[in-house]
């Protein structure tokens, strides 16, 4: 990976991370909730935008590889990694790989919850 690509992703990541914190706080502040609507909102917005970008990138040569990396991996990757998971799962469905898509969804959804819980309990055990 070139230094230009790393710089593009890193600078986009900065913007995406700041956007994530801002949007999450804005949504959470505006909508009374028991469910984490801020995270849900960020994931839904990011997934929609990732779909728009990937489709646009497929039909045009307007953007350089660095710009694509800045927008997708950088901004949207930091805004929500869920958007990458979402578009990858959609493309598996789109390509007719139904079982792979369902496996990807199941492993990501349940695997990440299991791993988050495992990490949580590991630290909790350490501090007991």
Short mmCIF file of C-alpha atoms in Angstrom, two decimals:
data_model
loop_
_atom_site.label_atom_id
_atom_site.label_comp_id
_atom_site.label_asym_id
_atom_site.label_seq_id
_atom_site.Cartn_x
_atom_site.Cartn_y
_atom_site.Cartn_z
CA UNK A 1 0.00 0.00 0.00
CA UNK A 2 1.42 3.37 -0.99
CA UNK A 3 1.92 6.25 1.43
CA UNK A 4 -0.64 8.26 -0.60
CA UNK A 5 -3.26 5.58 -0.01
CA UNK A 6 -2.40 5.43 3.70
CA UNK A 7 -2.69 9.22 3.91
CA UNK A 8 -6.02 9.19 2.05
CA UNK A 9 -7.47 6.52 4.35
CA UNK A 10 -6.08 8.17 7.48
CA UNK A 11 -7.39 11.63 6.68
CA UNK A 12 -10.76 10.20 5.67
CA UNK A 13 -10.75 8.17 8.88
CA UNK A 14 -10.28 11.31 10.93
CA UNK A 15 -13.31 12.91 9.28
CA UNK A 16 -15.40 9.74 9.62
CA UNK A 17 -14.56 9.30 13.31
CA UNK A 18 -15.51 12.90 14.08
CA UNK A 19 -18.73 12.52 12.07
CA UNK A 20 -19.54 9.33 13.96
CA UNK A 21 -19.16 11.00 17.35
CA UNK A 22 -21.14 14.05 16.23
CA UNK A 23 -24.02 12.17 14.56
CA UNK A 24 -24.23 9.58 17.32
CA UNK A 25 -24.45 12.33 19.94
CA UNK A 26 -26.93 14.37 17.88
CA UNK A 27 -29.26 11.43 17.28
CA UNK A 28 -29.00 10.19 20.88
CA UNK A 29 -29.73 13.69 22.20
CA UNK A 30 -32.72 14.33 19.91
CA UNK A 31 -34.46 10.96 20.29
CA UNK A 32 -35.37 9.66 23.75
CA UNK A 33 -34.38 6.03 23.75
CA UNK A 34 -33.84 2.69 25.37
CA UNK A 35 -32.35 1.33 22.15
CA UNK A 36 -29.03 2.91 21.03
CA UNK A 37 -30.54 4.88 18.14
CA UNK A 38 -27.35 6.92 17.68
CA UNK A 39 -25.37 3.83 16.71
CA UNK A 40 -28.27 2.48 14.66
CA UNK A 41 -28.62 5.81 12.84
CA UNK A 42 -24.91 5.98 12.06
CA UNK A 43 -24.92 2.38 10.82
CA UNK A 44 -27.98 2.93 8.63
CA UNK A 45 -26.68 6.19 7.16
CA UNK A 46 -23.20 4.76 6.60
CA UNK A 47 -24.55 1.59 4.98
CA UNK A 48 -26.75 3.60 2.61
CA UNK A 49 -23.86 5.87 1.65
CA UNK A 50 -21.55 2.87 1.13
CA UNK A 51 -24.11 1.37 -1.24
CA UNK A 52 -24.33 4.65 -3.15
CA UNK A 53 -20.54 4.98 -3.40
CA UNK A 54 -19.80 1.41 -4.43
CA UNK A 55 -22.48 1.50 -7.11
CA UNK A 56 -21.21 4.86 -8.34
CA UNK A 57 -17.63 3.58 -8.41
CA UNK A 58 -18.79 0.60 -10.49
CA UNK A 59 -20.38 2.83 -13.14
CA UNK A 60 -17.84 5.63 -13.42
CA UNK A 61 -14.11 6.15 -13.66
CA UNK A 62 -14.39 9.68 -12.31
CA UNK A 63 -12.53 9.01 -9.05
CA UNK A 64 -8.93 7.97 -8.50
CA UNK A 65 -8.08 4.97 -6.31
CA UNK A 66 -6.93 7.39 -3.59
CA UNK A 67 -10.24 9.26 -3.65
CA UNK A 68 -12.16 5.98 -3.50
CA UNK A 69 -10.04 4.91 -0.52
CA UNK A 70 -10.54 8.30 1.16
CA UNK A 71 -14.33 8.12 0.80
CA UNK A 72 -15.04 4.43 1.38
CA UNK A 73 -12.34 2.97 3.64
CA UNK A 74 -11.49 6.32 5.24
CA UNK A 75 -14.65 8.32 5.89
CA UNK A 76 -17.26 5.57 5.80
CA UNK A 77 -14.94 2.99 7.35
CA UNK A 78 -14.45 5.21 10.39
CA UNK A 79 -18.06 6.38 10.40
CA UNK A 80 -19.15 2.75 10.58
CA UNK A 81 -17.39 -0.50 9.73
CA UNK A 82 -20.89 -1.87 9.55
CA UNK A 83 -21.25 -0.25 6.14
CA UNK A 84 -18.46 -2.46 4.78
CA UNK A 85 -20.10 -5.55 6.29
CA UNK A 86 -23.44 -4.48 4.81
CA UNK A 87 -22.19 -3.94 1.26
CA UNK A 88 -20.14 -7.16 1.32
CA UNK A 89 -23.22 -9.11 2.45
CA UNK A 90 -25.38 -7.41 -0.19
CA UNK A 91 -22.86 -8.19 -2.94
CA UNK A 92 -22.82 -11.85 -1.88
CA UNK A 93 -26.64 -11.89 -2.20
CA UNK A 94 -26.44 -9.97 -5.48
CA UNK A 95 -23.95 -12.53 -6.84
CA UNK A 96 -26.28 -15.40 -5.97
CA UNK A 97 -24.18 -16.63 -3.04
CA UNK A 98 -27.10 -16.88 -0.64
CA UNK A 99 -25.51 -19.34 1.80
CA UNK A 100 -22.26 -17.38 1.93
CA UNK A 101 -24.21 -14.18 2.54
CA UNK A 102 -26.18 -15.77 5.38
CA UNK A 103 -22.98 -17.23 6.84
CA UNK A 104 -21.30 -13.83 6.65
CA UNK A 105 -24.25 -12.15 8.35
CA UNK A 106 -24.53 -14.80 11.06
CA UNK A 107 -20.81 -14.95 11.79
CA UNK A 108 -20.49 -11.17 11.93
CA UNK A 109 -23.61 -10.55 13.99
CA UNK A 110 -23.23 -13.35 16.50
CA UNK A 111 -19.44 -13.69 16.37
CA UNK A 112 -18.84 -10.03 17.17
CA UNK A 113 -21.33 -10.09 20.04
CA UNK A 114 -19.69 -13.24 21.40
CA UNK A 115 -16.20 -11.72 21.09
CA UNK A 116 -17.30 -8.42 22.67
CA UNK A 117 -18.79 -10.37 25.57
CA UNK A 118 -15.66 -12.51 25.83
CA UNK A 119 -13.44 -9.44 26.00
CA UNK A 120 -15.75 -7.81 28.51
CA UNK A 121 -15.81 -10.83 30.81
CA UNK A 122 -12.05 -11.37 30.49
CA UNK A 123 -11.39 -7.88 31.84
CA UNK A 124 -14.18 -8.21 34.41
CA UNK A 125 -12.59 -11.46 35.63
CA UNK A 126 -9.20 -9.74 35.84
CA UNK A 127 -10.57 -6.98 38.07
CA UNK A 128 -12.52 -9.25 40.44
#
